[in-house]
Coordinates of N, CA and C in Angstrom, one line a residue:
Chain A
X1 N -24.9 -2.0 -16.9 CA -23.7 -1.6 -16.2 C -24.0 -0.8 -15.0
X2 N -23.1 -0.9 -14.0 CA -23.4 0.0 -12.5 C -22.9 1.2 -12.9
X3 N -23.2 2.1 -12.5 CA -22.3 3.5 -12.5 C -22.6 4.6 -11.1
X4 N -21.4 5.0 -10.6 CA -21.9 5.5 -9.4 C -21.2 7.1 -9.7
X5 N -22.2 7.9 -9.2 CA -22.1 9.5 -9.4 C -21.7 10.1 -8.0
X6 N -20.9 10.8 -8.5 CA -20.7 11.6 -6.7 C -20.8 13.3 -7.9
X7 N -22.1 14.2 -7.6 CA -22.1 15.5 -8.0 C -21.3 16.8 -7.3
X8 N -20.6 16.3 -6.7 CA -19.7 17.4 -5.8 C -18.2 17.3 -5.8
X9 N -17.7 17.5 -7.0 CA -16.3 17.6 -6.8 C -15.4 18.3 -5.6
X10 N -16.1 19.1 -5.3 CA -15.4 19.6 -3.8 C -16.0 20.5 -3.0
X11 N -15.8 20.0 -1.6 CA -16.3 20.6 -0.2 C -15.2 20.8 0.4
X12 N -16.2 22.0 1.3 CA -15.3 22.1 2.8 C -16.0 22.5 3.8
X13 N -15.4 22.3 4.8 CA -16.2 22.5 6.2 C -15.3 23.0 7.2
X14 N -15.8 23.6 8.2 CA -15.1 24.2 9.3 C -15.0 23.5 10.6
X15 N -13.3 23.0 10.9 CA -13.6 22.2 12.2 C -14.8 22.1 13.1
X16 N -14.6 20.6 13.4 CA -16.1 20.5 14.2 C -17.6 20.7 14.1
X17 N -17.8 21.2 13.0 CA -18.9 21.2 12.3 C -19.5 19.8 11.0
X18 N -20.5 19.9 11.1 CA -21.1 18.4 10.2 C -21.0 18.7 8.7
X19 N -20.8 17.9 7.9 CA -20.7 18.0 6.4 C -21.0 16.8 5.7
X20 N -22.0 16.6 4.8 CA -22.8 15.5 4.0 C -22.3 15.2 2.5
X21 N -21.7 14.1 2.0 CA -21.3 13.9 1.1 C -22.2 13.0 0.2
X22 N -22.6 13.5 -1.1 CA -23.8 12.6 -1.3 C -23.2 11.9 -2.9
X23 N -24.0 10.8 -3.0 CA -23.7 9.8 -3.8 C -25.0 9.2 -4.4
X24 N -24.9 8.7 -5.3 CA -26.3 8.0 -6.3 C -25.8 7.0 -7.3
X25 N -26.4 5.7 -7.3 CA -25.4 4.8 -7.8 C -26.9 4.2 -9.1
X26 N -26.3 3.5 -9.8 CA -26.9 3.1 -10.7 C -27.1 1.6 -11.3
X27 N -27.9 0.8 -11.0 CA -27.7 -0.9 -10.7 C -28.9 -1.7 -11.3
X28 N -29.2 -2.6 -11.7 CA -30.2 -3.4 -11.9 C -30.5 -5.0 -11.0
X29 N -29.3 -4.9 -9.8 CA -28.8 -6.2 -9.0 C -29.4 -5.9 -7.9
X30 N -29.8 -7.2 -6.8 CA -30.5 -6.9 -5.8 C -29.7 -7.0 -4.3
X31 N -28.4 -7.6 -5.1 CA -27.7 -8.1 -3.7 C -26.2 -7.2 -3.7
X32 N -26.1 -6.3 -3.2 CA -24.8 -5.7 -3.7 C -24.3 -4.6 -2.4
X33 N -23.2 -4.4 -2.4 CA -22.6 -3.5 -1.2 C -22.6 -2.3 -1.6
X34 N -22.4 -1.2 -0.8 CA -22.1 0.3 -1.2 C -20.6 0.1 0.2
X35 N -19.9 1.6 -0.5 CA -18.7 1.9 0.4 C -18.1 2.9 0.5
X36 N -18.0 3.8 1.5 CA -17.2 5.0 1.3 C -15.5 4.8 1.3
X37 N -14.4 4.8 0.9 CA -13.3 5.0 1.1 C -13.2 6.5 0.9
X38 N -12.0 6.7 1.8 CA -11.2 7.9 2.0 C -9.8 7.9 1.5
X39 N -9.3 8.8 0.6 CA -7.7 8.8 -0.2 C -7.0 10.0 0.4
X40 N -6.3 10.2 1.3 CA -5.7 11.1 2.1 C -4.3 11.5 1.2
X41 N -4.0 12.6 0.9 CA -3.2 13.0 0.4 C -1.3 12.1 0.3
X42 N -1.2 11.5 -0.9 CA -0.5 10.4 -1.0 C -0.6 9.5 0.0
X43 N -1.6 9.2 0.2 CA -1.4 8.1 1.5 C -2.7 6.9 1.0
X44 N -2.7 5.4 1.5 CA -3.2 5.1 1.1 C -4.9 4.9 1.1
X45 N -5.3 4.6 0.4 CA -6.8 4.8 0.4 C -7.4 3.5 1.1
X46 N -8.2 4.0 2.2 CA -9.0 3.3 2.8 C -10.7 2.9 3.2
X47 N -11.2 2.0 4.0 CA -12.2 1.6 4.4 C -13.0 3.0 5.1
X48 N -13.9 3.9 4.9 CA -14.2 4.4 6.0 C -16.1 4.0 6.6
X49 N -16.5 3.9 5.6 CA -17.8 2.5 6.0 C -17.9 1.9 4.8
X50 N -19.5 1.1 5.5 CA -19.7 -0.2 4.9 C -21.3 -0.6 4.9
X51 N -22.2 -0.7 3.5 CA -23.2 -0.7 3.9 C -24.1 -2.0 2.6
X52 N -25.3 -2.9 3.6 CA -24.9 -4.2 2.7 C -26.5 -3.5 2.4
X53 N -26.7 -3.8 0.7 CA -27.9 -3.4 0.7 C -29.2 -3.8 1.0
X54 N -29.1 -5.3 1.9 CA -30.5 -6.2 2.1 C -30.5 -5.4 3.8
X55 N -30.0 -4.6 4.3 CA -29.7 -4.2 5.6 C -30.3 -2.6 5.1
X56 N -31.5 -2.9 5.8 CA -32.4 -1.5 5.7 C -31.5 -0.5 7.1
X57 N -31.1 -0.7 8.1 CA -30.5 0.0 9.0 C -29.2 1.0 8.3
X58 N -29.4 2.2 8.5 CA -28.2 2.8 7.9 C -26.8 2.2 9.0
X59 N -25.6 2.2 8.2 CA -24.4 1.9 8.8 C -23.8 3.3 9.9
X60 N -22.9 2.8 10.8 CA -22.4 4.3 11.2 C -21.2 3.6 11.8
X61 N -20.2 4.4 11.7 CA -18.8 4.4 12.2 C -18.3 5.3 12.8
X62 N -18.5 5.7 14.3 CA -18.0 6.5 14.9 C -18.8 8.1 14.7
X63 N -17.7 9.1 13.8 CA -18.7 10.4 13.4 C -19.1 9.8 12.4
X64 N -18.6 8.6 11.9 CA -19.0 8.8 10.3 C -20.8 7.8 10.3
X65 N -21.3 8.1 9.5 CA -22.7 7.6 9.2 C -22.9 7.9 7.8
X66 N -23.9 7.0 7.3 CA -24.6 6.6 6.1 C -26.4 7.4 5.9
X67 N -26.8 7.9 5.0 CA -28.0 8.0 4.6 C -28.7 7.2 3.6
X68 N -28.6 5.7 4.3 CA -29.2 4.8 2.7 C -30.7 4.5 2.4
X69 N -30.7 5.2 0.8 CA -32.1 5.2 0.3 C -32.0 4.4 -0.8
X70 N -32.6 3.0 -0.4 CA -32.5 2.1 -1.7 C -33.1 2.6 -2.9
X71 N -34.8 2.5 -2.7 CA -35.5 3.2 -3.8 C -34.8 4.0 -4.7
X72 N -34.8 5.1 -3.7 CA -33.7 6.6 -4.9 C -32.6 6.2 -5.2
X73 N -31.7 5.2 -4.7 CA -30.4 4.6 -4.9 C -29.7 5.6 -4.9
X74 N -29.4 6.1 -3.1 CA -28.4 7.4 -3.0 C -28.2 6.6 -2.3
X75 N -26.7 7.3 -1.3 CA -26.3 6.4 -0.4 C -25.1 7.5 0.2
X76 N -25.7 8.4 0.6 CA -24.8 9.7 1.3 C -23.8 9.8 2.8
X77 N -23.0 10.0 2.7 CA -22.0 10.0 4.1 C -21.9 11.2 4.9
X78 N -22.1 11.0 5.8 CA -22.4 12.1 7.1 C -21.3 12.3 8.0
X79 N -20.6 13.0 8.0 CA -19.1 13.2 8.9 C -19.2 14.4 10.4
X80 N -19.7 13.7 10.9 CA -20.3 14.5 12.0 C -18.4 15.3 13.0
X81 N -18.7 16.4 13.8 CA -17.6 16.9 14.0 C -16.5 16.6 13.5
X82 N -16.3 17.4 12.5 CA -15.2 17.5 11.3 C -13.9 17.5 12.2
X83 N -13.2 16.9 11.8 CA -11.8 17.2 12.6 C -10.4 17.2 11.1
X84 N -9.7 17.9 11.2 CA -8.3 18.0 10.2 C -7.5 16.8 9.5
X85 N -7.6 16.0 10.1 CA -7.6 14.6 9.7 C -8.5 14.3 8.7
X86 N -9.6 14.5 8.8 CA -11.1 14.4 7.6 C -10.6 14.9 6.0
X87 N -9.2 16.2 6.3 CA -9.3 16.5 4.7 C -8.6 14.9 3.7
X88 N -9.3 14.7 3.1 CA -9.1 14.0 1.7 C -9.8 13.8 0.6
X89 N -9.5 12.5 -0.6 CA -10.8 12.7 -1.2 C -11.3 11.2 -1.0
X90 N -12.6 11.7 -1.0 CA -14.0 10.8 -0.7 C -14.4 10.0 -1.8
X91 N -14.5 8.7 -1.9 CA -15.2 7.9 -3.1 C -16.1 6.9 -2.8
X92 N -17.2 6.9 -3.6 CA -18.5 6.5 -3.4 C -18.2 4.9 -4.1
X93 N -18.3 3.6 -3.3 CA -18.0 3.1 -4.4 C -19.5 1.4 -4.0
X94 N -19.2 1.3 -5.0 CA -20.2 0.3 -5.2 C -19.7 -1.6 -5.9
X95 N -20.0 -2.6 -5.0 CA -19.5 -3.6 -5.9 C -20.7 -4.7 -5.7
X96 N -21.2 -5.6 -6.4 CA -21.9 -6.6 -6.9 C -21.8 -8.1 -5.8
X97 N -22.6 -8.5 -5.2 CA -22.4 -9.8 -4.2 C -21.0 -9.2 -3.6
X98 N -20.4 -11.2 -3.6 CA -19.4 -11.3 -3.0 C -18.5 -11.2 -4.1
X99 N -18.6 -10.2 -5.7 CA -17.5 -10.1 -6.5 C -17.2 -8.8 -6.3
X100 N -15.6 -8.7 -6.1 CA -15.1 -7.7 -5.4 C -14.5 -6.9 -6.3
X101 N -15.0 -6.6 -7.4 CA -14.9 -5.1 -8.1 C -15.9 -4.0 -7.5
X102 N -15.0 -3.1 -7.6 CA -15.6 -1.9 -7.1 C -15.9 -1.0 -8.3
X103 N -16.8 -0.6 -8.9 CA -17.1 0.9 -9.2 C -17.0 1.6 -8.3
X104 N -16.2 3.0 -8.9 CA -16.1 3.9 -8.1 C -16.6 5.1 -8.5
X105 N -17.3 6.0 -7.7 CA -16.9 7.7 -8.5 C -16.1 8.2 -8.6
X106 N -16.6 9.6 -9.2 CA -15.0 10.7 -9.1 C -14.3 10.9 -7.7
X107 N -14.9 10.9 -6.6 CA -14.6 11.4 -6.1 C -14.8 13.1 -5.6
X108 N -15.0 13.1 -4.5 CA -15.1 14.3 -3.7 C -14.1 14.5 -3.0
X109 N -13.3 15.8 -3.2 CA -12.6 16.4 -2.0 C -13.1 17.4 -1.2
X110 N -13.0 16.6 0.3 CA -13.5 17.2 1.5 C -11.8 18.4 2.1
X111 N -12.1 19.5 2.1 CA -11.1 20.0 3.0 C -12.0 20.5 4.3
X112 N -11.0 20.3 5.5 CA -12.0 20.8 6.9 C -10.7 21.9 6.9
X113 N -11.2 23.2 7.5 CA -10.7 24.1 7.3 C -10.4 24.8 9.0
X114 N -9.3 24.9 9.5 CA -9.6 25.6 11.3 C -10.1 26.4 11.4
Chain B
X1 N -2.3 1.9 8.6 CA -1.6 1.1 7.4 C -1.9 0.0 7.2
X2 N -2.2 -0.7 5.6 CA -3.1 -1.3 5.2 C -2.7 -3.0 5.1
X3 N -1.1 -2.7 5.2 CA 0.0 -3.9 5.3 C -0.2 -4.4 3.4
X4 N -0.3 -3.4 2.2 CA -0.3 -3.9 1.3 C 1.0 -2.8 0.6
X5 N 1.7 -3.1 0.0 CA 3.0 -2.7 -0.3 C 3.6 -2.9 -2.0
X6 N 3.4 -1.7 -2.6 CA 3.4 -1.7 -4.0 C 5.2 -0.7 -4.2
X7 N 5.7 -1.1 -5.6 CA 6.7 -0.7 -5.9 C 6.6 -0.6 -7.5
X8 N 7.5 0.0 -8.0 CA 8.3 1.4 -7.1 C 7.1 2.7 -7.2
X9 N 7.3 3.3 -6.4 CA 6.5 4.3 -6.3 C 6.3 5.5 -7.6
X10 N 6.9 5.9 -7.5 CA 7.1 6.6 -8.6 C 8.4 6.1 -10.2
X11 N 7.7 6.1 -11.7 CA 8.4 5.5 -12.5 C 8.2 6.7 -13.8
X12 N 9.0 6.5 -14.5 CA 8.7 7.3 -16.2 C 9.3 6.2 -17.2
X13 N 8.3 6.5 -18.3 CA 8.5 5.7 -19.0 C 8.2 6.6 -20.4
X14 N 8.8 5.8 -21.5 CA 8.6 6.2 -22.7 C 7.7 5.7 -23.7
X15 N 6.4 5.9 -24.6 CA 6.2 5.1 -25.5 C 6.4 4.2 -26.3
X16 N 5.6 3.3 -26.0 CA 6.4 1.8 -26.5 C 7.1 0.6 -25.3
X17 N 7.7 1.2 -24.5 CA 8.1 0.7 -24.1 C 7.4 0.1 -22.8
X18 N 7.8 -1.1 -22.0 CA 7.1 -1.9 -21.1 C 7.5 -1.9 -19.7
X19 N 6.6 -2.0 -18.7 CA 6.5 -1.4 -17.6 C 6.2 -2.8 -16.4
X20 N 6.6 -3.3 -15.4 CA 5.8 -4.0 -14.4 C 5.9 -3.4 -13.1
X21 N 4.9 -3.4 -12.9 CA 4.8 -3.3 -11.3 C 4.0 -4.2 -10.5
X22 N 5.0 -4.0 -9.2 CA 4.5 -5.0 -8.5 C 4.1 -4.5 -7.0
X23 N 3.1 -5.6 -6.3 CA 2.4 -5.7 -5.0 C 3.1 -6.9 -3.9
X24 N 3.2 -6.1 -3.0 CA 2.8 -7.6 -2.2 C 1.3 -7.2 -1.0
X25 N 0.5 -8.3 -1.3 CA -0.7 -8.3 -0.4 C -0.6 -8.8 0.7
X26 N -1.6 -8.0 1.9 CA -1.4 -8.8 3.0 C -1.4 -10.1 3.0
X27 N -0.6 -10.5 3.9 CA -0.8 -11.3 4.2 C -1.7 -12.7 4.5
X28 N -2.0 -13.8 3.9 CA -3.4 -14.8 4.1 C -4.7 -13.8 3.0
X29 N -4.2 -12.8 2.4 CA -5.4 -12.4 1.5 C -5.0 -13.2 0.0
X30 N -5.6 -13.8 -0.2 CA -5.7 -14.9 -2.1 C -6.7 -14.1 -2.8
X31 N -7.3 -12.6 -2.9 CA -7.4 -12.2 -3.8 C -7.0 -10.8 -4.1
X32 N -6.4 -10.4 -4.7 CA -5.7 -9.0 -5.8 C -6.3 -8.6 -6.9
X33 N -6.6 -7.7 -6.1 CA -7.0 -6.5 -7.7 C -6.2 -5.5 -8.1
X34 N -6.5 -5.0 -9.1 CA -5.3 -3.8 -9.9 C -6.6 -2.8 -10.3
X35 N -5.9 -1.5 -9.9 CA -7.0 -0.6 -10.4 C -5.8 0.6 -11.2
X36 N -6.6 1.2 -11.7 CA -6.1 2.4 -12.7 C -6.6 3.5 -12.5
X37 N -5.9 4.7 -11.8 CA -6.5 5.8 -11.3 C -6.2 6.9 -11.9
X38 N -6.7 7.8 -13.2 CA -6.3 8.7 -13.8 C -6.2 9.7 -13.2
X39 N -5.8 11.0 -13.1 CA -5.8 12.2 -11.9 C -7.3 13.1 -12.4
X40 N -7.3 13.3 -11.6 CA -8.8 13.6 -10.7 C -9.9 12.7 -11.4
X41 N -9.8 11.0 -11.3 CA -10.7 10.6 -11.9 C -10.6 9.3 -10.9
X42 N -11.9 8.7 -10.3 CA -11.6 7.6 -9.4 C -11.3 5.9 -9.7
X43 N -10.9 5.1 -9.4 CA -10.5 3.9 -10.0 C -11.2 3.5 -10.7
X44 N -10.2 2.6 -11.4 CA -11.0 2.1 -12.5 C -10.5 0.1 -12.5
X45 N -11.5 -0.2 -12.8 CA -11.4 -2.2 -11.9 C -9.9 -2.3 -13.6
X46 N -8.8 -2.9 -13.5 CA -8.4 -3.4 -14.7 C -8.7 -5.2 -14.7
X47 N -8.1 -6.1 -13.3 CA -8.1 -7.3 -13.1 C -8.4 -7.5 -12.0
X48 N -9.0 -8.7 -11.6 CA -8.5 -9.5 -10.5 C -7.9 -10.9 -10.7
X49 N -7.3 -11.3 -9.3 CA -6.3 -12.3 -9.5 C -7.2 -13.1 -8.2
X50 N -7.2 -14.5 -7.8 CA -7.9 -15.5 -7.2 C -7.3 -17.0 -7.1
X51 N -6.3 -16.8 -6.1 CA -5.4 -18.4 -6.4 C -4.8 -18.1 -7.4
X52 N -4.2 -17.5 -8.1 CA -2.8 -17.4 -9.2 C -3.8 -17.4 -10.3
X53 N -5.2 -16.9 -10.7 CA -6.2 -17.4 -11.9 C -6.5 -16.0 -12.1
X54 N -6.9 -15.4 -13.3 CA -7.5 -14.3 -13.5 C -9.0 -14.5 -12.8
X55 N -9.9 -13.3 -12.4 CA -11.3 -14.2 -12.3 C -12.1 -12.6 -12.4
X56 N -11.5 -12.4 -13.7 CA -12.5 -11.0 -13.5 C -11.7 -9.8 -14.2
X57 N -12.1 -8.6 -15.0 CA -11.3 -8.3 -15.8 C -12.3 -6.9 -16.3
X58 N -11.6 -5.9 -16.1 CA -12.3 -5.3 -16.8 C -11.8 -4.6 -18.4
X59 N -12.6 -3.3 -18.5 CA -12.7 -2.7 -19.8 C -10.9 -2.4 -20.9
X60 N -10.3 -3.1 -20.5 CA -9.1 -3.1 -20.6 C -8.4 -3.7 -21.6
X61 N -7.4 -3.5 -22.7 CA -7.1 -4.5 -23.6 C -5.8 -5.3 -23.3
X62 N -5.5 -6.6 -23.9 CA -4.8 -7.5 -23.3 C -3.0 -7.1 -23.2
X63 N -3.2 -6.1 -23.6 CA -1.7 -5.5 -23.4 C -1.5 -5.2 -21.4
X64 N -2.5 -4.9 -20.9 CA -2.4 -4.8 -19.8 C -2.5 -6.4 -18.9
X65 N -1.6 -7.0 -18.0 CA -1.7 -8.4 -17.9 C -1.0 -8.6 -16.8
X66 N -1.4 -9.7 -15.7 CA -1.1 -9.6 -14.5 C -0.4 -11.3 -14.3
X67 N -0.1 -11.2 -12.9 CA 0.4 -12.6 -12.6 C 0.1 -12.2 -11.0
X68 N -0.2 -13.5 -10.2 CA 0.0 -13.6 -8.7 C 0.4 -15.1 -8.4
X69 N 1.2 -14.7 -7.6 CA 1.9 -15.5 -6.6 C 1.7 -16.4 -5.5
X70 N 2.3 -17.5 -5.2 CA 1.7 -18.1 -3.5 C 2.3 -17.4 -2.5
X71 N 3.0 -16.4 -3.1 CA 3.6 -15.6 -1.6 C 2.8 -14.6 -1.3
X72 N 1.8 -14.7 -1.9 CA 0.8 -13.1 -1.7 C 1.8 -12.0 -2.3
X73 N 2.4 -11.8 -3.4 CA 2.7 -11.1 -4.2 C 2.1 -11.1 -5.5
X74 N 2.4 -9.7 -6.1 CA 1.8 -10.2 -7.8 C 2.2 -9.0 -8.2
X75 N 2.1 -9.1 -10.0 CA 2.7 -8.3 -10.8 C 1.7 -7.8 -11.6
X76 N 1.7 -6.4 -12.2 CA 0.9 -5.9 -13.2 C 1.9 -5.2 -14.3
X77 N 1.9 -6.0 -15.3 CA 2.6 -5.9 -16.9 C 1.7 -5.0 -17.6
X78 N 2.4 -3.8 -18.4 CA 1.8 -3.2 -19.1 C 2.9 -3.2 -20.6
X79 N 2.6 -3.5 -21.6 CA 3.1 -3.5 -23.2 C 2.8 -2.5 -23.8
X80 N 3.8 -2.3 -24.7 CA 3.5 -1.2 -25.7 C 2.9 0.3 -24.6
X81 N 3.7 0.6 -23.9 CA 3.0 1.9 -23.5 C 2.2 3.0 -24.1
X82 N 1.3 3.5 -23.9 CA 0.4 4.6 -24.5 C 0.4 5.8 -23.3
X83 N 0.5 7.0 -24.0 CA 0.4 8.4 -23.3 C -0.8 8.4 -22.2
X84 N -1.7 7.9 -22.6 CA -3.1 7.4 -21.9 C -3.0 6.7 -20.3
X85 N -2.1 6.2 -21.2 CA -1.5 4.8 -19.3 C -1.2 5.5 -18.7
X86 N -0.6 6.8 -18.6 CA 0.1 7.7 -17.0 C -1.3 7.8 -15.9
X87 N -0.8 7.3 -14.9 CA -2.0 7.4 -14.0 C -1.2 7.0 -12.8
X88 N -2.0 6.7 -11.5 CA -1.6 6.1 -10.5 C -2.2 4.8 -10.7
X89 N -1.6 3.6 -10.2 CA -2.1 2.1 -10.2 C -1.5 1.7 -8.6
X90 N -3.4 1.5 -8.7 CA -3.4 0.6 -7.1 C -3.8 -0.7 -6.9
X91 N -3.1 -1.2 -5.9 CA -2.9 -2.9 -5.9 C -4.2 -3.1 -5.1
X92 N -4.7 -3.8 -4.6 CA -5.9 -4.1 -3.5 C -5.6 -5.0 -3.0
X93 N -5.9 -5.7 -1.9 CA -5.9 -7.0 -1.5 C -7.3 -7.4 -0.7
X94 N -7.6 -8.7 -0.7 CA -8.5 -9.3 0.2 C -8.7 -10.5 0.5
X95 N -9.7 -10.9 1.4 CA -10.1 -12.4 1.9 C -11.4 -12.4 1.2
X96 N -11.4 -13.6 0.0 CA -12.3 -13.9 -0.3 C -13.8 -14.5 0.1
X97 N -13.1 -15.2 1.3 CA -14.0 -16.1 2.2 C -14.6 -15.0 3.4
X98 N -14.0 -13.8 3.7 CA -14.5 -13.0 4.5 C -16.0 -12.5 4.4
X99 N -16.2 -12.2 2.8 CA -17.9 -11.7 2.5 C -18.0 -10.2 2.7
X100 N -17.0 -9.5 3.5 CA -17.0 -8.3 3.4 C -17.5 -7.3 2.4
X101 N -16.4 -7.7 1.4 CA -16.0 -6.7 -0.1 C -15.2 -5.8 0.3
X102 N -14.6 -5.5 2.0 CA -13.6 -5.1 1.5 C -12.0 -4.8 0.9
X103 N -11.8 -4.1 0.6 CA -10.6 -3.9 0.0 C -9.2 -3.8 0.6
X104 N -8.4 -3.8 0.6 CA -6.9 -3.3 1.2 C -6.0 -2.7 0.4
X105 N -5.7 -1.3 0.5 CA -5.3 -0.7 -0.7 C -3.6 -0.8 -0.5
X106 N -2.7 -0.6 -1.7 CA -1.9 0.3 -1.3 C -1.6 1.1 -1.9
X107 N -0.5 2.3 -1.3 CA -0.5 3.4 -1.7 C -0.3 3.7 -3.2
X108 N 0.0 3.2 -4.0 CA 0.3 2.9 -5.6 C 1.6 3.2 -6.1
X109 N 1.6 2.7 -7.2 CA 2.6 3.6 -8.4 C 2.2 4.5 -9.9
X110 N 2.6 5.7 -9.2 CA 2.4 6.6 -10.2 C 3.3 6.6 -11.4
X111 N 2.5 6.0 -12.4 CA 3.3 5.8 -14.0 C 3.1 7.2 -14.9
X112 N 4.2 7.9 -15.4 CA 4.2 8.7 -16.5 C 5.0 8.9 -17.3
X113 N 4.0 8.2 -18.8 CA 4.5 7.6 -19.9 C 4.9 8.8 -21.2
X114 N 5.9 9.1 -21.2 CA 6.1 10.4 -22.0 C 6.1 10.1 -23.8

């Protein structure tokens, strides 16, 4: 069974400043995606990257970036100049080929603070 | 906005008693998932749907039971309600043929089963 761990139920950070969310997933499959979504306070939860595991290059979207370590099977999110928009909660999530269940973690809530 | 649209948003229900909610998915996406979000706990896979077919299913017993539609709509039935079921339930949508994995959320319906 996969299981993905996020050990930080909650962060915060000071506008404009960088903050690292980290994640460690648990798999015995060779071919599988990792993914950060973002769940913003009742609003709907979304895409905020995307990382395929046969792709040794970390992903990066904008501020947002990836630290992927296949070996240790972490796969941490990097939110470079935090901006107010950034508060929500963060989920680490993990799914198998092209079968589109996701395991998720708990979740992390990020608040960015002015 | 994710163009995926779930109803009704907020519901109460009583023990025992039976609940449906429904999605409509974007548009041109033929696969739906249903997830189960406990509070402060991150989703959980219940189904997926694939051309109007189950094709995937998780840890869940058959009281919980779905249908999809050619309209890119679809339903999630839940029987015999249990105190356990109060959570938020989110719809997903996607293109299977894309290879992505990702998801399209919508914002959910928060069930609390008294």
């Amino acid at each position: 069974a996969q299981t993905v761990t996020q050990s930080q139920p909650e962060m915060s950070v000071q506008e404009a400043e960088t903050v690292t969310l980290s994640c460690t997933y648990d798999t015995s499959e060779s071919n599988y995606y990792l993914f950060w979504y973002k769940q913003p306070p009742s609003r709907q939860m979304i895409l905020v990257i995307r990382q395929e595991a046969y792709k040794q290059q970390n992903a990066t979207e904008n501020r947002f970036s990836v630290n992927f370590q296949k070996a240790a099977k972490s796969f941490s999110l990097k939110i470079s100049d935090s901006q107010l928009g950034d508060t929500a909660m963060y989920f680490c999530a993990f799914s198998v080929g092209s079968n589109y269940k996701l395991t998720f973690g708990k979740g992390t809530l990020l608040t960015v603070n002015p | 906005e994710t163009g995926v649209t779930q109803s009704p948003t907020h519901l109460i229900k009583t023990r025992g008693q039976q609940v449906t909610l429904r999605c409509s998915s974007q548009s041109g996406h033929n696969t739906v998932s249903w997830y189960q979000q406990a509070l402060g706990q991150g989703p959980q896979f219940i189904f997926q749907y694939y051309r109007e077919e189950e094709n995937g299913r998780g840890n869940f017993p058959p009281r919980f039971s779905g249908l999809q539609f050619p309209n890119y709509s679809s339903e999630l039935n839940v029987n015999a309600l249990e105190l356990d079921d109060s959570a938020l339930y989110l719809c997903a949508s996607s293109l299977a043929i894309q290879g992505t994995g990702e998801l399209f959320f919508g914002e959910g319906s928060r069930l609390t089963v008294l």
